[in-house]
Amino acid sequence: MASFLEIDRRYSNASALCLNEYRISSHAVATVVEITRELLRQLDRQDSSQRELASMVWRLRSSIFFTLLPFSADALGIAELARSISSAVSRLPFVQSLCHRFGPAITALLDEGSNPKWIAIEALVGSSPEDHRHGIFTAMAFGRSFGRPPSGNAGKSANAIWVESSSAMRTISIDRLTVIGMCRYLSRQAYADIFHSGCAADITILLYPGETFEWKVPPTLCRNRSSGAPYNREPAIRAIETTARSEVKVDERDDVDVWREAHSGNRSPALGLTKSRFVLFKDGRGLFVPEDSAVLLLVDRAVDARSDLVESPARDAREGDAMVVRAEAGGYLVGLGDQEEEFDREVESASDWRPALEAMLMRTEVADIATEMRRFGAKNVSLAGSIRHWADGSTYGPGTLGEFRALITVLERAGTLRLQESADLYIADRWQRLSALRAGRQRLGQSIRHHVLNELRAHFAKFGRTDEISVIPTEYGQEFHVCFIAAVDDSPSWVPNARLMTLQSILR
Amino acid sequence: MPSPTLDGSFPFNFERNFHFQDGGELLMPAWATALIKLGWWCRCRHVRGKRILAIALLPGRAMASSLVGFGAVLGGAQQSKPGLTWDRLRTLPAGTELFWRWTADSKPARGVIQVPDEGIGHLVRVLLTAGSRKNMMWSFSEETFHTGTFSEEKLPSGNRLNADAEAKMLLEEIGVVADSRWFSSGSPEAALVTSCAEFSRSLADVRVVSGAKSAMFSSLLFASIFRAGCSSKLQVVPVNSNSERDTPLRILDGAHAFRRLRDSGGADSNVIILLDRGEVGPELSDDLLRITGALGSLTEELQLEVSDLAQRLDVSIQVAEVDE
C-alpha cells in the first residue's frame, strides 16, 4: 500500500510531468516497418483471407516494436511468422514488388545482433542515479509483453523494476519510468494508469521509426484547464534523437482495429446482435460480456478479510481485477444472481401480508397493534420493536406460529388484509413457507456471495494471483471460475447471443 | 476557538502545524487540505430545498476518502449537539433499545423503552435488560437524563474511551472543541461507500502529529470499521451493502460506489463523489455530463466560499433540487 508520502509525490509528479520521446534509429527496423506499412495499406479488409494476413502483419510489427529480445530469438517466432506472411503475400498479385523486398528485409532484421531498445534501456538505467528506482513498463498490447532477456542484464539492474501490469502503476513507487514502445494499443485505462496517475514525473517512451507517441489529455471536470488543479497542467514533452531523424512516418491506415481483429465482433449494431464488451484474461482467452449486465469483480489487489466482490459492468473492470463467473455447460452465466433472485422472489410472495401491516401502521400506533396481538395470544414482551422489523422487512416475520396467527388475525379484523381463503389455510401456508425460507437461508450459509468470497480468500492465501483460470466449487453443484483480467476493449461490440459469455482464444 | 456557525472560512490551520507520519514526515500538503475542506464544507453547508453534489477527479484516490471523511467529522464536531436529546427520547416508540452510562468509567447500561405509566407521562420508563437490576422497570426524569450520556446505539466501552482520548487531545490541539458527549453518542456525520479493505489498509500506518500531540489518523475518523458496535462518526459501507444510514453527507469513493448515487442514503443528503482519472471512460463521462448538466450552480456567495478548492483540485460543485 502506498504511504502518505508516496501519495503526495504522485500529486507532485502529475503536476510536473516531463515526457521524453526517445527515438531510436535502426535501418533494419525502418525497412521492415516501411514495407509492412505499405502492405497493410494495400490489403482489402473486407476480404477474410486478407484480413487474416493483416492480423499476421500486425503481429509481426508489434513483436518487432515491443520486444526486447534479439529479433532472431526463437521465442519470438519472427522467422516463422515472416514465412507465413511471405507465402500469403505471394498469392496476391498486386503486392508482388513488396513480396520481393520483404524476404531480404526480414533477413537483415534477424541478422541484427542485439536489440536496439534493449541497448537503450541499458543506457537509460545505467545513467540513472544509484538510488533511483527505474520502472520499465513492457505490457504494450492486450496486457501482454513481448519478451525480454533475463533480469540481471540491464546495467545497474538492481534499480530496474519490470512492470507488466498497468494497474500496478497506480500504486508503484518509482523515480522514473521507461515505456518501451508506442502506446497506441494500450487500453484507455492502462494509458491512464501509466500517464495520468502520477506514478513518475519523468517518463521516457522508446520509439522506433514508425512509432509515434500521442499525449492523451486526461479527463477533467473544468472547462478551463490553465487555472485549476496543478495536476491538470500540460506535460513538458521533449524529443531525444539518437541519430538523424527517420523518414518513416506513421500512416493512419497502419491502424488495424486490433481488438476487432482479435475477437471479430461487430463494431456497429445490427438486428439480432447484442451489445457487449470483450474482456481478455491473462491466459490469453476472453469473452463477450453483455453490456447491460453486471459481472462480479474482485478489485482488491491484496485479498484480506474485508475484501468484497463488486458488481459492475464489464467496461469498468480494469487490468488486474478478477472476474468471478458461474460456470455452466456451454459457457458462463453473468452474475451470482439467479438463485438469489429466486430466493428474494419467494420471500416477497410469502410475505404478502406485509403491505397490510404497513397500511395498518399508518393509522395505528405500534403499541396498539401489539396490544391487539396480545389479545389474540401473542406473548412476546418487546412486540412493538419486532412489529417494526416485520414491516420494514429486516426480519422475515413473527418468530412463532402463535405470533404469526395473532398478527394475521389482527390485520384481517382491521380490514387491511383481505383473504381469499380461510384464515387458517392462509396462516398455515405462509407460515410453512416462511419457515422454509428461514431454514433455506441458514442452509445457504449466508448466501452464495459469502461462500464464494470465503473460497476466494482461501484460494488467494494459498495460490496468490495466477494467470490461469481458477475453479471454485460450491456445495450447490455449481462451479465458479476466477479469471484475471489482462485488458478490456475500449469499445463495445455487437455479437450473436450464442457468443456471449463463451470463452474463446483470440487471434494473437 | 472556531466559531460553531459556518461563516464560510475554514477555521483549521493545518498548513502550520499538522504532520503526517507514514513513509516519512510531511506537513499537510495543499491537496490534502483541499480534500478535508471539501468534506467539511459539504457536511456543514446546507442549501434549503436543495442538496449539494460535488465531484472531484483526482490522479489517484488513495487516502482521498479518508481526508474527505475527516473533514466531515470535523464539521460535525464543530456543530455538535448532543446526540440524543430529551425531546427526541420522548418520541422514541416503546420497544426501542436504549443505552446509557453515567460517567466515563461506569459500566454501560441498557434497556428497552416502555409505554409510560399513566399519570406520570413526564417520566421515561425503561425495562432494564442488563446489569444487576435486569428485568426491573425504571423511570427517570429529564434532570436525571442530563446527568448521563444516553444513546440509541451502543456506547463505547471504557477501553475505547481511552483510545479516543488520544484522538480527542489531538483534535483539541487543532482547535476542535466538541461537546463531550458528541464523541460517544449520536449518529454518523457521513456515510462513506468504498472498498473497506482498501480503506483500512491505507490507514494502517498513518500517524498524525500536531504540536506535542500525536494519534493514529484512523482514530480521528471515528470510523465504524474500526469501532465495531460503537457509535461512529463515519459510517464505512461496502459498495454492495444496503446498510447505508441516513447521514448529512454521503461520500461515494470510486466508480463502483458512484453507481450507488441513486440508491439509499438520505434523500436530501449532500453528496461527494471521488473518481480517479483512469476510471472515467466515455460511458462514465457521459453519465457525469448528464448529471452535471441537470444541476444548478452555486450562488455567487457560496462559490466564493469554495473558490480556493478549484485551484487545488479538479472539482465541480453544484446543487440539485430535492424532490426525488
PDB file of C-alpha atoms in Angstrom, chain A residues 1 3-5 7-8 11 14 188-189 192 196-197 218-222 228-232 277 291 297 299-300 302 304 306-313 315-316 318 384-385 388 449, chain B residues 20 22-26 29 31 55 57-60 62-63 93-95 195-198 200-202 225 238 240 256 259 276-283 310-316:
ATOM      1  CA  MET A   1       0.000   0.000   0.000  1.00  0.00           C
ATOM      2  CA  SER A   3       2.484   5.529   2.013  1.00  0.00           C
ATOM      3  CA  PHE A   4       1.182   9.056   2.508  1.00  0.00           C
ATOM      4  CA  LEU A   5       4.489  10.424   1.338  1.00  0.00           C
ATOM      5  CA  ILE A   7       0.703   9.607  -2.443  1.00  0.00           C
ATOM      6  CA  ASP A   8       1.849  13.196  -2.057  1.00  0.00           C
ATOM      7  CA  TYR A  11       0.218  14.721  -6.888  1.00  0.00           C
ATOM      8  CA  ALA A  14       1.227  14.714 -12.025  1.00  0.00           C
ATOM      9  CA  ARG A 188      -7.653   3.694 -22.146  1.00  0.00           C
ATOM     10  CA  GLN A 189      -7.338   2.567 -18.553  1.00  0.00           C
ATOM     11  CA  ALA A 192      -4.331   6.484 -17.708  1.00  0.00           C
ATOM     12  CA  HIS A 196      -2.338  10.132 -15.563  1.00  0.00           C
ATOM     13  CA  SER A 197      -1.818   8.609 -12.156  1.00  0.00           C
ATOM     14  CA  PRO A 218      -6.743  13.356 -19.030  1.00  0.00           C
ATOM     15  CA  PRO A 219     -10.448  13.814 -18.417  1.00  0.00           C
ATOM     16  CA  THR A 220     -11.403  16.891 -16.489  1.00  0.00           C
ATOM     17  CA  LEU A 221     -14.452  18.463 -14.936  1.00  0.00           C
ATOM     18  CA  CYS A 222     -13.305  22.005 -15.517  1.00  0.00           C
ATOM     19  CA  GLY A 228      -7.182  24.943 -11.896  1.00  0.00           C
ATOM     20  CA  ALA A 229      -5.763  21.865 -10.324  1.00  0.00           C
ATOM     21  CA  PRO A 230      -1.981  21.761 -10.729  1.00  0.00           C
ATOM     22  CA  TYR A 231      -2.191  18.148 -11.812  1.00  0.00           C
ATOM     23  CA  ASN A 232      -4.088  19.168 -14.924  1.00  0.00           C
ATOM     24  CA  ARG A 277     -17.832  -5.778 -24.134  1.00  0.00           C
ATOM     25  CA  GLU A 291     -23.024  -4.515 -21.860  1.00  0.00           C
ATOM     26  CA  LEU A 297     -15.276  -8.362  -9.700  1.00  0.00           C
ATOM     27  CA  VAL A 299     -10.868  -5.402  -7.259  1.00  0.00           C
ATOM     28  CA  ASP A 300      -8.607  -5.523  -4.248  1.00  0.00           C
ATOM     29  CA  ALA A 302      -4.325  -7.825  -1.747  1.00  0.00           C
ATOM     30  CA  ASP A 304      -7.959  -9.966   3.059  1.00  0.00           C
ATOM     31  CA  ARG A 306     -12.506  -7.252   4.387  1.00  0.00           C
ATOM     32  CA  SER A 307     -12.242  -7.706   0.627  1.00  0.00           C
ATOM     33  CA  ASP A 308     -15.573  -7.908  -1.079  1.00  0.00           C
ATOM     34  CA  LEU A 309     -16.896  -8.607  -4.531  1.00  0.00           C
ATOM     35  CA  VAL A 310     -18.200  -5.678  -6.523  1.00  0.00           C
ATOM     36  CA  GLU A 311     -20.961  -5.827  -9.107  1.00  0.00           C
ATOM     37  CA  SER A 312     -20.012  -3.767 -12.074  1.00  0.00           C
ATOM     38  CA  PRO A 313     -20.482  -3.522 -15.821  1.00  0.00           C
ATOM     39  CA  ARG A 315     -16.446  -1.865 -19.137  1.00  0.00           C
ATOM     40  CA  ASP A 316     -15.486  -0.621 -15.683  1.00  0.00           C
ATOM     41  CA  ARG A 318      -9.576  -2.946 -15.047  1.00  0.00           C
ATOM     42  CA  ALA A 384     -43.558  -3.334  19.371  1.00  0.00           C
ATOM     43  CA  GLY A 385     -39.940  -3.381  18.229  1.00  0.00           C
ATOM     44  CA  ARG A 388     -41.447  -2.546  13.116  1.00  0.00           C
ATOM     45  CA  ARG A 449     -21.632 -14.487  -2.438  1.00  0.00           C
TER      46      ARG A 449
ATOM     47  CA  PHE B  20       1.508  13.101   8.589  1.00  0.00           C
ATOM     48  CA  ASP B  22       3.878   7.487   7.031  1.00  0.00           C
ATOM     49  CA  GLY B  23       6.931   6.686   4.986  1.00  0.00           C
ATOM     50  CA  GLY B  24       8.441   9.860   6.377  1.00  0.00           C
ATOM     51  CA  GLU B  25       7.092  13.019   7.893  1.00  0.00           C
ATOM     52  CA  LEU B  26       5.197  15.526   5.837  1.00  0.00           C
ATOM     53  CA  PRO B  29       0.033  19.242   1.687  1.00  0.00           C
ATOM     54  CA  TRP B  31      -4.219  18.873  -1.959  1.00  0.00           C
ATOM     55  CA  ILE B  55     -17.408  15.650  -7.854  1.00  0.00           C
ATOM     56  CA  LEU B  57     -11.432  13.993 -10.215  1.00  0.00           C
ATOM     57  CA  LEU B  58      -8.028  13.005  -8.912  1.00  0.00           C
ATOM     58  CA  PRO B  59      -4.840  11.425 -10.228  1.00  0.00           C
ATOM     59  CA  GLY B  60      -5.410   8.672  -7.697  1.00  0.00           C
ATOM     60  CA  ALA B  62      -5.601   6.726  -2.257  1.00  0.00           C
ATOM     61  CA  MET B  63      -6.348   8.406   1.069  1.00  0.00           C
ATOM     62  CA  PRO B  93     -41.563   4.272  20.488  1.00  0.00           C
ATOM     63  CA  ALA B  94     -41.923   1.515  23.051  1.00  0.00           C
ATOM     64  CA  GLY B  95     -39.629  -1.340  22.130  1.00  0.00           C
ATOM     65  CA  SER B 195     -13.800  -0.731  -0.558  1.00  0.00           C
ATOM     66  CA  CYS B 196     -13.495  -1.470   3.149  1.00  0.00           C
ATOM     67  CA  ALA B 197     -10.366  -3.499   2.609  1.00  0.00           C
ATOM     68  CA  GLU B 198      -8.518  -0.703   0.872  1.00  0.00           C
ATOM     69  CA  SER B 200      -8.461   0.070   6.357  1.00  0.00           C
ATOM     70  CA  ARG B 201      -5.232  -0.900   4.654  1.00  0.00           C
ATOM     71  CA  SER B 202      -4.480   2.638   3.586  1.00  0.00           C
ATOM     72  CA  ILE B 225     -15.000  -0.052  10.517  1.00  0.00           C
ATOM     73  CA  PRO B 238     -19.050  -1.670   1.399  1.00  0.00           C
ATOM     74  CA  ASN B 240     -22.649  -3.877  -2.112  1.00  0.00           C
ATOM     75  CA  HIS B 256     -18.316   1.377  -8.381  1.00  0.00           C
ATOM     76  CA  ARG B 259     -23.273   3.683  -9.218  1.00  0.00           C
ATOM     77  CA  ASP B 276      -9.662   8.819 -10.356  1.00  0.00           C
ATOM     78  CA  ARG B 277      -8.867   9.758 -13.916  1.00  0.00           C
ATOM     79  CA  GLY B 278      -8.356   6.160 -15.000  1.00  0.00           C
ATOM     80  CA  GLU B 279     -11.942   5.364 -14.095  1.00  0.00           C
ATOM     81  CA  VAL B 280     -13.503   7.982 -16.285  1.00  0.00           C
ATOM     82  CA  GLY B 281     -14.137   6.339 -19.628  1.00  0.00           C
ATOM     83  CA  PRO B 282     -16.546   7.533 -22.292  1.00  0.00           C
ATOM     84  CA  GLU B 283     -19.594   5.975 -20.642  1.00  0.00           C
ATOM     85  CA  ALA B 310     -10.870  24.718  -7.596  1.00  0.00           C
ATOM     86  CA  GLN B 311      -7.259  25.807  -7.621  1.00  0.00           C
ATOM     87  CA  ARG B 312      -6.017  22.682  -5.971  1.00  0.00           C
ATOM     88  CA  LEU B 313      -8.419  20.002  -7.139  1.00  0.00           C
ATOM     89  CA  ASP B 314     -10.276  19.214 -10.316  1.00  0.00           C
ATOM     90  CA  VAL B 315     -13.674  19.635  -8.737  1.00  0.00           C
ATOM     91  CA  SER B 316     -17.210  20.545  -9.669  1.00  0.00           C
TER      92      SER B 316
END
